[in-house]
XYZ file of C-alpha atoms in Angstrom:
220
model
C -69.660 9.819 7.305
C -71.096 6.181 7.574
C -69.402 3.336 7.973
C -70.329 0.456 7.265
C -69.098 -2.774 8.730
C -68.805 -6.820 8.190
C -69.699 -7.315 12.442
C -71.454 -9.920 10.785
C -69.484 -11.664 8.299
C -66.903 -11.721 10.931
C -68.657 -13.495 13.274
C -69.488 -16.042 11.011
C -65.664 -16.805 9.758
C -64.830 -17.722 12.859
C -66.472 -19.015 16.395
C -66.831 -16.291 19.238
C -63.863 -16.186 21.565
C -64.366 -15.460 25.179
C -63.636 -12.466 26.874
C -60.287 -12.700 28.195
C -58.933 -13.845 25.011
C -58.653 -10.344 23.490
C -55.248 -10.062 24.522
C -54.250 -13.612 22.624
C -56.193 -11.502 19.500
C -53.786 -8.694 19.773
C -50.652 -10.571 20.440
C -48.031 -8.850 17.780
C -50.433 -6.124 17.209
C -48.803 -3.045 17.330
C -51.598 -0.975 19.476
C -48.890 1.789 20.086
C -48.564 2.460 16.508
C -52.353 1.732 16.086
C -53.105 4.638 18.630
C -50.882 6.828 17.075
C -52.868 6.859 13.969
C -55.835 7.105 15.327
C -55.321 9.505 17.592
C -53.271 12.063 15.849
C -53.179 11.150 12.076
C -56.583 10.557 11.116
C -58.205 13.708 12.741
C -56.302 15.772 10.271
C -58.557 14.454 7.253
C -61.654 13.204 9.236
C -62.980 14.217 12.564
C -66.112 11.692 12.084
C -64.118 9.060 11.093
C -61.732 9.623 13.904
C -64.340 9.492 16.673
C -65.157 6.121 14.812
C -61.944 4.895 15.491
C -61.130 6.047 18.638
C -64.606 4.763 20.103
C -63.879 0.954 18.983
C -60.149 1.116 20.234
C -61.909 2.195 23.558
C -63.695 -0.669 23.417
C -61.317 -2.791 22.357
C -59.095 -2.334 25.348
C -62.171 -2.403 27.424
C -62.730 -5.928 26.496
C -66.520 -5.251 26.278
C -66.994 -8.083 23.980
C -64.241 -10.726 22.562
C -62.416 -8.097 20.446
C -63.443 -9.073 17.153
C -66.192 -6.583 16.200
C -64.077 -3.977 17.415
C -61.163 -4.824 15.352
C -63.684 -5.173 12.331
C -64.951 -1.649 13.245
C -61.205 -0.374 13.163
C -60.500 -2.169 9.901
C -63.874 -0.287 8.301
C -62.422 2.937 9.166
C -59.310 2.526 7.494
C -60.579 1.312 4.574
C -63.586 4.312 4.416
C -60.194 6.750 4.751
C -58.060 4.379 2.159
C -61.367 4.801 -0.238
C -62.165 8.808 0.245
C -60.238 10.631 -2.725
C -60.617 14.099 -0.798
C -57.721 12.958 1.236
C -54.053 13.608 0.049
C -52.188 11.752 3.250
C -48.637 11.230 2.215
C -46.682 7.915 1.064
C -46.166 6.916 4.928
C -49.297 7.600 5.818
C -50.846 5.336 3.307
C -47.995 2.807 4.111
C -49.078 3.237 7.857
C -52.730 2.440 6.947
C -52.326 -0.731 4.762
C -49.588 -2.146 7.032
C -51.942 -1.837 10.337
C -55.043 -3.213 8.172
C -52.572 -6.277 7.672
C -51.967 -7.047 11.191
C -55.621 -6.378 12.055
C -56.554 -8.822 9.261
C -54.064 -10.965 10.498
C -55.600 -10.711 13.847
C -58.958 -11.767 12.667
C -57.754 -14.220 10.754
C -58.568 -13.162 7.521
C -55.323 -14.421 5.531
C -56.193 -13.101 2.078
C -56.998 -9.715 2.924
C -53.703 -9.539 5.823
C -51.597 -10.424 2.599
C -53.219 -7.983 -0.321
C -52.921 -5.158 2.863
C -49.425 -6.189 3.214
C -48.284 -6.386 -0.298
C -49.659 -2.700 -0.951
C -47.451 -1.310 2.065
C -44.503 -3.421 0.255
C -45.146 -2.290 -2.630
C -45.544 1.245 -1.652
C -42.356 0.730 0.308
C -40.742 0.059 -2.758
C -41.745 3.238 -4.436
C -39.898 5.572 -1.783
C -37.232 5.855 0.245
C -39.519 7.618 3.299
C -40.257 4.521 4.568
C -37.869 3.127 7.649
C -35.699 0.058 6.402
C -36.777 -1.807 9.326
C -41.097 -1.021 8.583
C -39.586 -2.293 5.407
C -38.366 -5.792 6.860
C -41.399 -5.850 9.175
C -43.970 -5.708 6.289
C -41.915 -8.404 4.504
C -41.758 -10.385 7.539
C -45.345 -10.235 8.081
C -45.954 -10.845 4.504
C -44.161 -14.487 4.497
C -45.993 -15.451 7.213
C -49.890 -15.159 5.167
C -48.179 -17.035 2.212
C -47.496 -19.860 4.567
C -49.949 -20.180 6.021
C -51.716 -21.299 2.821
C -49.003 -23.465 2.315
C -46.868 -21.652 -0.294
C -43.758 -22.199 1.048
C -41.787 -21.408 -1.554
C -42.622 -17.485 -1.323
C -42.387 -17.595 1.971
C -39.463 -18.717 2.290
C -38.227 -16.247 -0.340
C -40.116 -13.204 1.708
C -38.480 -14.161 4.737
C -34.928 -14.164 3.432
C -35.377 -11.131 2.249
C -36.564 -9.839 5.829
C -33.662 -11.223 6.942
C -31.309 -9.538 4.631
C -32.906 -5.923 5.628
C -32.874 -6.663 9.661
C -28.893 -7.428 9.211
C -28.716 -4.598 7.210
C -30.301 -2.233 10.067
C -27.942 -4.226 12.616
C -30.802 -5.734 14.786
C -29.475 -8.050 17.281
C -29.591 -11.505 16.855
C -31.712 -11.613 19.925
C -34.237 -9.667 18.816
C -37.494 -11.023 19.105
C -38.040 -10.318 15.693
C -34.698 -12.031 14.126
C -35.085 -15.087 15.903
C -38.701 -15.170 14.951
C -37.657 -14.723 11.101
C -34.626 -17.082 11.402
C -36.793 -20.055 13.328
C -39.727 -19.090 10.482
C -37.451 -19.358 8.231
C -35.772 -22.964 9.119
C -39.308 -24.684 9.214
C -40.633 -22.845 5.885
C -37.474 -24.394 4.026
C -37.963 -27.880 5.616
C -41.509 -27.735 4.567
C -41.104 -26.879 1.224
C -38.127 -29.244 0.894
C -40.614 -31.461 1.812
C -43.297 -30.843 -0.747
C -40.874 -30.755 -3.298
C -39.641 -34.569 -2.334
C -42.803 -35.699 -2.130
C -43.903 -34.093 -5.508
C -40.602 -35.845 -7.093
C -41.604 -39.557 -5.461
C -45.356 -39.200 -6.390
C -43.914 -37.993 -10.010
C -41.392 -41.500 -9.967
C -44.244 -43.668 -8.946
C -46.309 -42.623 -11.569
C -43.730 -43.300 -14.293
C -43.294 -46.885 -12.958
C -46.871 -47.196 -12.848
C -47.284 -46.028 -16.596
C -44.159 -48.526 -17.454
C -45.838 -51.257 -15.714
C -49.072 -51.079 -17.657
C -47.381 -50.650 -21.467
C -45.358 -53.500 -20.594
C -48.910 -55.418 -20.155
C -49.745 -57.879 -23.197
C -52.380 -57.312 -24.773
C -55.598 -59.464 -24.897
């Protein structure tokens, strides 16, 4: 099966990184998990598309290039196996797939498409109780983060409260790289959107005294 790929379109989103910076490009990137369903999940529907995958995660950790294409190349085949209705993968594979496609999107900065990935493994998260409470606070987690970063605020903050919520609720330690992430996320999200919100209100007053001022005018 082909697949096709945006190599291009990716290149021109953003400017080419050098070489060693494929490890800043997979910071928070889950490669173990990525692996895993490349290796061993998608050969059970599609050998072709699983030599596809496993070839640009070879060179991805080879650092033959800056990283980019090969995360592109990665992101292709997961869509190609999200779009092929031969396959009947269960709930948590399907979770799996749209939760890595966020953090590769994320990765490649493509904010739009992280969040839409994200919001189908929340929302499929919703729908059963297969998927691990903490995936569950992950994917929420991860989710805040693409809504701030287009300066909604308010969601995020929202999001990330209820990450919160689930990582008490599956006793992670406040040490956790992951809590204090959320928590410190969290604390600057709610200033910031405190911070629209007063400046919204004052630019609202001023234009109120502006509009008194001018009806108080005489007329000539």
């Amino acid at each position: 099966m082909a697949v096709v790929t945006r190599q291009s379109s990716a290149k021109r989103s953003r400017p080419a990184m050098r070489r060693q910076s494929v490890e800043n490009l997979t910071v928070g990137l889950p490669l173990t998990r990525l692996h895993r369903l490349l290796d061993e999940t998608l050969p059970q529907f599609d050998r072709p598309l699983a030599v596809a995958a496993a070839n640009a995660y070879s060179d991805l950790l080879a650092r033959r290039d800056d990283g980019r294409d090969d995360l592109v190349r990665i992101d292709d085949v997961l869509s190609a196996f999200l779009n092929n209705n031969r396959y009947k993968p269960k709930a948590e594979i399907i979770f799996e797939v749209h939760f890595l496609q966020g953090m590769i999107r994320d990765s490649l900065y493509h904010t739009e498409e992280a969040r839409m990935s994200y919001t189908r493994a929340l929302w499929i998260a919703s729908c059963t109780q297969s998927i691990p409470q903490m995936k569950l606070a992950s994917t929420l987690h991860h989710l805040a983060k693409t809504y701030a970063q287009t300066g909604n605020y308010a969601e995020a903050t929202k999001l990330l409260g209820k990450a919160l919520t689930e990582y008490e609720s599956c006793q992670m330690s406040e040490k956790h790289a992951c809590m204090e992430d959320a928590r410190q996320c969290y604390r600057i999200y709610l200033e910031k959107q405190l911070g629209n919100q007063l400046t919204r209100s004052a630019v609202h007053r001023l234009s109120r005294i502006f509009e008194e001022s001018e009806s108080e005018q005489p007329g000539f």
